[in-house]
CSV table of C-alpha atoms in Angstrom, one decimal:
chain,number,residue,atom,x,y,z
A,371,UNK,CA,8.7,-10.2,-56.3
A,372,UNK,CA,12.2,-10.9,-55.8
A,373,UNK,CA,13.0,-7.1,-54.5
A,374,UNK,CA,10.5,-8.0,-51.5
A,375,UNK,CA,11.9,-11.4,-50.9
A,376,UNK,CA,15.3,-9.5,-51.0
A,377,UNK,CA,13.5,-7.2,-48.0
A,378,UNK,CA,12.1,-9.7,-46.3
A,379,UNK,CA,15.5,-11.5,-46.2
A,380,UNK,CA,17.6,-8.1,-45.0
A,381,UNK,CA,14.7,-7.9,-42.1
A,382,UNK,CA,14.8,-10.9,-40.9
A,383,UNK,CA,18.7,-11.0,-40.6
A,384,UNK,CA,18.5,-7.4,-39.4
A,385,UNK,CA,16.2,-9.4,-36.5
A,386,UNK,CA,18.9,-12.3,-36.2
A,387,UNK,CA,21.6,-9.8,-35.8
A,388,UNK,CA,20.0,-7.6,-33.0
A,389,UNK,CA,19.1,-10.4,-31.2
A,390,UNK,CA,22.3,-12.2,-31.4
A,391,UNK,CA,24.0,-9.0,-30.3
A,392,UNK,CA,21.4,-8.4,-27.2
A,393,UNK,CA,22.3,-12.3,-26.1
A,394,UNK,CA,26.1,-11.5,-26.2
A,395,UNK,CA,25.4,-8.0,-24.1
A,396,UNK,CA,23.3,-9.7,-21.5
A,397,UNK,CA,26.3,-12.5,-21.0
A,398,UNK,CA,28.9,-9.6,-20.7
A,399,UNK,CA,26.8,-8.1,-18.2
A,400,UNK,CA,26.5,-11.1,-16.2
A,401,UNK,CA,30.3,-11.7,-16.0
A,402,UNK,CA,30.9,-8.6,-15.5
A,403,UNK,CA,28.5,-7.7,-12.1
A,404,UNK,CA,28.2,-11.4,-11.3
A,405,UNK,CA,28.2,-10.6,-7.7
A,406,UNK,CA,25.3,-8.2,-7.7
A,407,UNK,CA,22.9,-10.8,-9.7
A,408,UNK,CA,24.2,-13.3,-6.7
A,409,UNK,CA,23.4,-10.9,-4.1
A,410,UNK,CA,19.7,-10.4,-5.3
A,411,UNK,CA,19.8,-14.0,-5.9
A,412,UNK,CA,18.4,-14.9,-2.3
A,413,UNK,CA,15.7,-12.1,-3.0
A,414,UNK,CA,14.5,-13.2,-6.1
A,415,UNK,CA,14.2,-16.9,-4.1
A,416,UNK,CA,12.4,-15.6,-1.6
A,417,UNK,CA,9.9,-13.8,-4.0
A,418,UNK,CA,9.8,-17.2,-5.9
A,419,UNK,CA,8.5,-19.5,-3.4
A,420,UNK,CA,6.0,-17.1,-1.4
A,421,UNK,CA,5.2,-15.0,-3.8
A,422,UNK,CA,4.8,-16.3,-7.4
A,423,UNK,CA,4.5,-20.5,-6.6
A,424,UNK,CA,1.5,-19.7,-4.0
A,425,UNK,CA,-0.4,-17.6,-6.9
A,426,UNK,CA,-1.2,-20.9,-8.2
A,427,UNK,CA,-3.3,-21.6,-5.0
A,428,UNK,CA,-5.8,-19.7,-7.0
A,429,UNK,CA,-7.1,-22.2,-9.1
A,430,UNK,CA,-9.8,-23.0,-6.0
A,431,UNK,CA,-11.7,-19.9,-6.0
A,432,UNK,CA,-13.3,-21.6,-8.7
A,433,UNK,CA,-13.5,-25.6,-6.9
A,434,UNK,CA,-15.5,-26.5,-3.7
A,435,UNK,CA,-12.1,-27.0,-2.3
A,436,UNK,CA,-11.6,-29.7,-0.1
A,437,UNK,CA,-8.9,-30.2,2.2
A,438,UNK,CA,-8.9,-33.6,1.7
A,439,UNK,CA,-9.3,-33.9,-1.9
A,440,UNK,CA,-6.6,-31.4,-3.2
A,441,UNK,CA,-6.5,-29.6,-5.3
A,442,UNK,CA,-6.9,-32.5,-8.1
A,443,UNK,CA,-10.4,-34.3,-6.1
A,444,UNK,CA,-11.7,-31.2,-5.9
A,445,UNK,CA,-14.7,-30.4,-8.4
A,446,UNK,CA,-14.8,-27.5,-10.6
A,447,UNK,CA,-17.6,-24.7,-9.8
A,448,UNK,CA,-16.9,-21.7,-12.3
A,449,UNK,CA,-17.7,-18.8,-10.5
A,450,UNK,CA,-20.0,-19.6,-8.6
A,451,UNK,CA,-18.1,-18.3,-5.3
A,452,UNK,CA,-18.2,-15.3,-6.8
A,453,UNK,CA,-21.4,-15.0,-7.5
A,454,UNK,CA,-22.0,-16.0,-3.8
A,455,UNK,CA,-19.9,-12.9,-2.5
A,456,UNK,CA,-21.5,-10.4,-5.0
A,457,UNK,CA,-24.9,-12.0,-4.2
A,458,UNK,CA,-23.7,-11.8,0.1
A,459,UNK,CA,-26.3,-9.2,1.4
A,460,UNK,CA,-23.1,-7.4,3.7
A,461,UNK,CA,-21.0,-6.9,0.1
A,462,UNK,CA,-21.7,-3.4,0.3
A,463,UNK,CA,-21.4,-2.5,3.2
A,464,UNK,CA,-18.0,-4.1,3.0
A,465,UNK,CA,-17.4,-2.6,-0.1
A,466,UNK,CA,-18.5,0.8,1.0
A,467,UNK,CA,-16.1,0.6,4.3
A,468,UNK,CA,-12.9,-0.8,2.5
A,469,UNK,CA,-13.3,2.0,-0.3
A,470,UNK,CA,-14.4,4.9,2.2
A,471,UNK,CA,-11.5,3.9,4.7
A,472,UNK,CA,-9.0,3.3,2.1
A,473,UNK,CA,-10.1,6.5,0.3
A,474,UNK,CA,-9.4,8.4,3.9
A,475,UNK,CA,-6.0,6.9,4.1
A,476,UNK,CA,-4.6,8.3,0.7
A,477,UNK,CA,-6.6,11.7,1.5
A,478,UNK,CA,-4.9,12.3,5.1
A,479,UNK,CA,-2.2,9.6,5.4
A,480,UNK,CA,-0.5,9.7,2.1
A,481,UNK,CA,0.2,13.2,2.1
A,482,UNK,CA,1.4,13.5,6.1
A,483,UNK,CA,5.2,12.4,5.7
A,484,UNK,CA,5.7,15.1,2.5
A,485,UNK,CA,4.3,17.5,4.9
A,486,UNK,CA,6.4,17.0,7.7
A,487,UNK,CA,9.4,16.1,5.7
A,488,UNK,CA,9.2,19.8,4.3
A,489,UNK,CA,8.7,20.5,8.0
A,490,UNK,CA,12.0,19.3,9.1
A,491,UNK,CA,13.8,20.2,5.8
A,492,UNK,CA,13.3,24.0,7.1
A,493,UNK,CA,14.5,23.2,10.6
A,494,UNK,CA,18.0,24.6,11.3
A,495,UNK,CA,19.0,23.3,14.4
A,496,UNK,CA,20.3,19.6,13.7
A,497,UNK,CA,20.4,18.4,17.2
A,498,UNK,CA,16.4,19.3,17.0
A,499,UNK,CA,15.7,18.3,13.4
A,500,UNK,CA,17.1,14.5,14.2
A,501,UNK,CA,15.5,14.4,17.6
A,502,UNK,CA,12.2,15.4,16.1
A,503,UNK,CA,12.7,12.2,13.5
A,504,UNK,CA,13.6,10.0,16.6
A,505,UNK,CA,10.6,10.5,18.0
A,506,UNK,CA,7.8,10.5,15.2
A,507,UNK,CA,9.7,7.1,13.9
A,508,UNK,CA,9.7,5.2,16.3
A,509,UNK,CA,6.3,4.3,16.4
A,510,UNK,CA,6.4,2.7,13.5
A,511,UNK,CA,8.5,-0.6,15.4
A,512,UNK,CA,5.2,-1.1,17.5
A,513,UNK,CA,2.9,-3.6,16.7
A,514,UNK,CA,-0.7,-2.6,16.0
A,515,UNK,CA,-1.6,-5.0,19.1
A,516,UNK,CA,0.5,-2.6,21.6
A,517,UNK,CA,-0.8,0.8,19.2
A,518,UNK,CA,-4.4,-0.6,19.3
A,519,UNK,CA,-4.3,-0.7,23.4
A,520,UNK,CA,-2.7,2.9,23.4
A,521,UNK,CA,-5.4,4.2,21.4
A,522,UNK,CA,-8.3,2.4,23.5
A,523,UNK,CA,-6.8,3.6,26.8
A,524,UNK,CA,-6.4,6.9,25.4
A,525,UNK,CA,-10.4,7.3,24.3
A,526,UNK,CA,-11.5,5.3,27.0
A,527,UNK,CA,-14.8,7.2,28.5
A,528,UNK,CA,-13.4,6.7,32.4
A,529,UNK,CA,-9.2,6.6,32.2
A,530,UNK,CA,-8.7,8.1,28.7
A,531,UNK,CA,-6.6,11.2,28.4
A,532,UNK,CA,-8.9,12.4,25.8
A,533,UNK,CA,-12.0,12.3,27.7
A,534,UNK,CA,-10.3,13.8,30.9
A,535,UNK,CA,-10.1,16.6,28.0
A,536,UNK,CA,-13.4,16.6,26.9
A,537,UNK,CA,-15.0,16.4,30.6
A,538,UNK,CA,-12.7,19.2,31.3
A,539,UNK,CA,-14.8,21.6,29.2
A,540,UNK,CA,-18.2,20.5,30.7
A,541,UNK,CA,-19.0,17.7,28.4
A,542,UNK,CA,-19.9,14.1,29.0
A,543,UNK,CA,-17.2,11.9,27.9
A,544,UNK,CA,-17.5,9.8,24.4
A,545,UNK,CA,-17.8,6.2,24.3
A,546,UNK,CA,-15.3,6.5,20.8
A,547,UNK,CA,-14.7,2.7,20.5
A,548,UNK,CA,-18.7,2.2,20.9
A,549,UNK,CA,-19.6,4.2,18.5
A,550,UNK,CA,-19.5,3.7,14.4
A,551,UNK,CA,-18.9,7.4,13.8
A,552,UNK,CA,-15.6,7.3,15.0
A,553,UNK,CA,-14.0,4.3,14.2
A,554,UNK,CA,-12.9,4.9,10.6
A,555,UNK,CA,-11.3,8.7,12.0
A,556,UNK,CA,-9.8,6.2,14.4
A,557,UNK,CA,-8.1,3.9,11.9
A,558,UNK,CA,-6.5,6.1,9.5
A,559,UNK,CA,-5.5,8.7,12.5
A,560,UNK,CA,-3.8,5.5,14.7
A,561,UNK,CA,-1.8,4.9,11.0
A,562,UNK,CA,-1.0,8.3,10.5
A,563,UNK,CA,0.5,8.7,14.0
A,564,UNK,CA,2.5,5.1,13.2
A,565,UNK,CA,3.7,5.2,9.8
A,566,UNK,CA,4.1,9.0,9.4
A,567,UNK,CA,7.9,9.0,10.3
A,568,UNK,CA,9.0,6.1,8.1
A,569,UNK,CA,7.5,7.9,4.6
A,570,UNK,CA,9.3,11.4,6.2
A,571,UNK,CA,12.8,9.9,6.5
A,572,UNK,CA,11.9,8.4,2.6
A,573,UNK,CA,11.3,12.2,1.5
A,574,UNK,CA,14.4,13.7,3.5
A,575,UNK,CA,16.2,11.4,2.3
A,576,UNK,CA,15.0,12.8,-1.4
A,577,UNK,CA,15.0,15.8,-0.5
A,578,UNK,CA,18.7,15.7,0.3
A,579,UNK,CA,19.4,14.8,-3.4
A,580,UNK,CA,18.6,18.3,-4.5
A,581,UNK,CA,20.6,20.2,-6.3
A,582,UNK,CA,22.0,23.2,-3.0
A,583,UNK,CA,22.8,25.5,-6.5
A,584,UNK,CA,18.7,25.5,-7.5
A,585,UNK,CA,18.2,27.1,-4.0
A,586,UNK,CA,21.0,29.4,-4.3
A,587,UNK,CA,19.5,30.2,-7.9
A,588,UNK,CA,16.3,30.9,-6.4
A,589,UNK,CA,17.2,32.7,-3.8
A,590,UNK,CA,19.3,35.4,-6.3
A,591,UNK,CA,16.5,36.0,-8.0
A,592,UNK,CA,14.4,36.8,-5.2
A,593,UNK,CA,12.3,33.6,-4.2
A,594,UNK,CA,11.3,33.3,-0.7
A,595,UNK,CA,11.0,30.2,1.3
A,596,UNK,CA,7.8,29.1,0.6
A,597,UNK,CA,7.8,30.4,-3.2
A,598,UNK,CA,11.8,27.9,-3.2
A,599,UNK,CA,9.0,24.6,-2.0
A,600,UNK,CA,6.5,25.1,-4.5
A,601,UNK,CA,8.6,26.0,-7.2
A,602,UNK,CA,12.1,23.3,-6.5
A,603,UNK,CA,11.2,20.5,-3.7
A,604,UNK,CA,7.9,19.3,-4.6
A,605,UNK,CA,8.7,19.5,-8.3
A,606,UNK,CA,12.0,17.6,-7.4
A,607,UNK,CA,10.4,15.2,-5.2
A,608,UNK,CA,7.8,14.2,-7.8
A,609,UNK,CA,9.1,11.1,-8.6
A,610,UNK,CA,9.5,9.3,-5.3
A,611,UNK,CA,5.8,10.8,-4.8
A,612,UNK,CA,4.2,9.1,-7.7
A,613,UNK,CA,6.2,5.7,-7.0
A,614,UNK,CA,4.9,5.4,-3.7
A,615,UNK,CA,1.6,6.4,-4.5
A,616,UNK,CA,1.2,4.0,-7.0
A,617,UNK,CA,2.5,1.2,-4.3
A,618,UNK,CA,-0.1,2.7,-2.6
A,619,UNK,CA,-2.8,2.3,-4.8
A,620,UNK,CA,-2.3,-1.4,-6.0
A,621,UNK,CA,-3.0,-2.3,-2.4
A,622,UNK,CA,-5.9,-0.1,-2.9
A,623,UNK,CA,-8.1,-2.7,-0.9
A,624,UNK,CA,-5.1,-4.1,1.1
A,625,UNK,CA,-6.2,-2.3,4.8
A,626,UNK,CA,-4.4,-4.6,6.5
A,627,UNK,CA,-6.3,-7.2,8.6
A,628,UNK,CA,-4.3,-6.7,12.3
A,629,UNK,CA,-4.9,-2.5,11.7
A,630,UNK,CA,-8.4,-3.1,11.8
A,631,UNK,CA,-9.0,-6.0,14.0
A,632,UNK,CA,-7.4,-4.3,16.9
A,633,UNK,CA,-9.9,-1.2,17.4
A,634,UNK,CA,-13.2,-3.8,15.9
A,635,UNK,CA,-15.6,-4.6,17.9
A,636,UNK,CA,-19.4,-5.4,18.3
A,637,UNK,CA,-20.5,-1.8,18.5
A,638,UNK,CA,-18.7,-0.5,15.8
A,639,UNK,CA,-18.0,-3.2,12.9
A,640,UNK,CA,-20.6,-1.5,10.9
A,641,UNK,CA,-18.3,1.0,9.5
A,642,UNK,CA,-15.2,-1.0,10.3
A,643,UNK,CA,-15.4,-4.5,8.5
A,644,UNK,CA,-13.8,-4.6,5.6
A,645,UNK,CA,-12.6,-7.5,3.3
A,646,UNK,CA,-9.7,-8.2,4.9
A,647,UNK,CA,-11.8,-8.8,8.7
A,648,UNK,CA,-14.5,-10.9,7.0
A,649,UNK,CA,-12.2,-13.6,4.5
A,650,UNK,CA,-10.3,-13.8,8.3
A,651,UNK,CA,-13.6,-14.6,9.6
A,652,UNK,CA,-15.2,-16.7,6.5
A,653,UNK,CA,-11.8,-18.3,5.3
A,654,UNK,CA,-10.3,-19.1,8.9
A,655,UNK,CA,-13.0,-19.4,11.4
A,656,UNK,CA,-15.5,-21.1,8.8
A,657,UNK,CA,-13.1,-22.7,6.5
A,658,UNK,CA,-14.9,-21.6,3.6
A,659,UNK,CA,-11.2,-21.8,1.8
A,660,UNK,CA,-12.6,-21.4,-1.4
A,661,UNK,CA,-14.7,-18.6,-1.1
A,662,UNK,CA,-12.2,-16.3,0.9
A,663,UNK,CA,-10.0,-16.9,-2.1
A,664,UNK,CA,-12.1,-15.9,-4.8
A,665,UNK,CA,-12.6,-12.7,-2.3
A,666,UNK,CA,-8.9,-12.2,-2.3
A,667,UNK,CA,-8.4,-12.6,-6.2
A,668,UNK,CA,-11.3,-10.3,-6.5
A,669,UNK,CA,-8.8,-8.1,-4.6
A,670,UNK,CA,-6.0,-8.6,-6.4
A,671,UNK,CA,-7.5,-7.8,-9.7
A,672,UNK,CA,-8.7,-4.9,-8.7
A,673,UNK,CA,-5.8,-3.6,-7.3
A,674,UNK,CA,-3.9,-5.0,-10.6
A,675,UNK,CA,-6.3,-2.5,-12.6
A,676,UNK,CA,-5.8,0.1,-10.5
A,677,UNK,CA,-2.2,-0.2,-10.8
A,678,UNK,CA,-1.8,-0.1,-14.2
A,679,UNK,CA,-4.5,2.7,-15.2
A,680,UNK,CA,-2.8,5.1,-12.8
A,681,UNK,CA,0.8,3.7,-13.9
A,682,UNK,CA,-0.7,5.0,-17.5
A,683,UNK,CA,-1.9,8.6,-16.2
A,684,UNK,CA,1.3,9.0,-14.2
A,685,UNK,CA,3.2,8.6,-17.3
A,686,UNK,CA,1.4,10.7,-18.9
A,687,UNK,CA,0.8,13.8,-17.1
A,688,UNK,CA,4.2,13.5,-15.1
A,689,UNK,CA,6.5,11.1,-17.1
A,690,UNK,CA,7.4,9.0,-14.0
A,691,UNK,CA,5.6,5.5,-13.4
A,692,UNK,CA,6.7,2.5,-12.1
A,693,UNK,CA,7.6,0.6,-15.3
């Protein structure tokens, strides 16, 4: 008895003593890069107030919010708003086009910038290699208001450039914006051509990181070009691919409202509403408040789930992850 209460005693000041010393090395750290943790300080503010302070907005997913009330007045319905969007006979439809849509965008968006970053990273002409990055980033300043009018006067059946194309060859033109076939190719190619530049100046800039001597290595023992990419950049560039996949993924549902809005219209919205166009619709036109939020929680939980299982396989398989 007294040999485990002598045990228990050494543990617990083994405990004291480890946490006392972790306390002293977190106060040397902050005297001694005091001006960094003031420089993130603004950041960390920012995240504070419109991040972290809004999630507790939440609470009236499960009220019959009323504006007037508060959040106080207002009466408690469970989850009945829930229940209400689960039960809502377009929930899967708007499932179906915010998974198929998002699904498209990781199939053929995600892996366009690691493409053309390997692209440019064989290019040896400099003045050309920076030109080519000029050009394919600077889309990605326009708005989606000016990208969604370039793309509508490009398929337009009478002026569009593409249908000027297609009549070329002796067919009738294509009504693309009328038509629900087309409109999820249109989405995730409009992003592609936007966003493709900024991810390929992140993978350059990887790239660049390299080692020159595992190259050199490679090219001693007889490794071509091609044989150098599979074998030395991709594996190198691994990390920076996971971490912004899984950003990626944990906005699995995120679209983007303005993306979609842009290119949606009467003709097409079958294939093109997603959740983020109909809680714009419900929440703001109809000022169902509470219901678009228990949508958007339904969102972030997802998204949260998401997050953390693939976090889990990444660290796994690969040994990177985001925590």
């Amino acid at each position: 008895m007294k040999a485990e209460i002598e045990v228990q005693y050494a543990s617990s000041a083994a405990k004291t003593s480890a946490r006392s010393q972790r306390r002293k090395e977190i106060t040397a750290n902050l005297r001694k890069y005091w001006p960094l943790y003031v420089m993130a300080l603004p950041g960390l503010i920012w995240f504070a107030v419109f991040r972290y302070i809004p999630m507790g907005g939440s609470i009236i997913a499960f009220q019959d919010y009323n504006v007037f009330k508060g959040i106080t007045g207002s009466p408690f319905v469970g989850l009945k708003h829930f229940q209400h969007f689960i039960q809502f006979p377009e929930f899967l439809q708007i499932l179906k086009n915010t998974l198929l849509i998002n699904l498209y965008d990781i199939l053929f968006a995600f892996p366009a910038p690691i493409i053309l970053a390997l692209l440019l990273n064989e290019v040896g002409k400099m003045a050309f290699k920076r030109t080519i990055q000029t050009i394919v980033y600077m889309p990605h300043f326009l708005s989606w208001v000016i990208i969604g009018g370039i793309f509508i006067n490009l398929l337009s059946p009478e002026t569009g450039l593409v249908n000027h194309f297609i009549k070329a060859l002796g067919y009738d033109p294509i009504y693309f914006m009328a038509k629900t076939e087309y409109i999820r190719s249109i989405l995730v190619g409009s992003g592609v051509w936007r966003d493709v530049g900024w991810g390929t100046i992140i993978y350059l800039a990887a790239i660049a990181g390299i080692n020159p001597s595992l190259y050199e290595a490679a090219a001693v023992d007889g490794a071509s070009r091609l044989r150098q990419v599979f074998v030395i950049t991709l594996p190198s560039l691994l990390p920076t691919i996971m971490i912004l996949f899984l950003l990626q993924i944990g906005n699995f549902l995120d679209f983007g409202f303005e993306r979609v809005w842009v290119f949606m219209n009467g003709l097409n919205r079958e294939n093109a509403d997603i959740f983020d166009t109909y809680i714009y619709r419900a929440g703001l036109l109809n000022a169902q408040f509470s219901y678009t939020t228990a949508i958007g929680l339904f969102k972030s939980v997802v998204g949260l789930i998401l997050l953390v299982t693939c976090n889990k396989l990444s660290k796994k398989l690969t040994g990177n992850g985001l925590y």
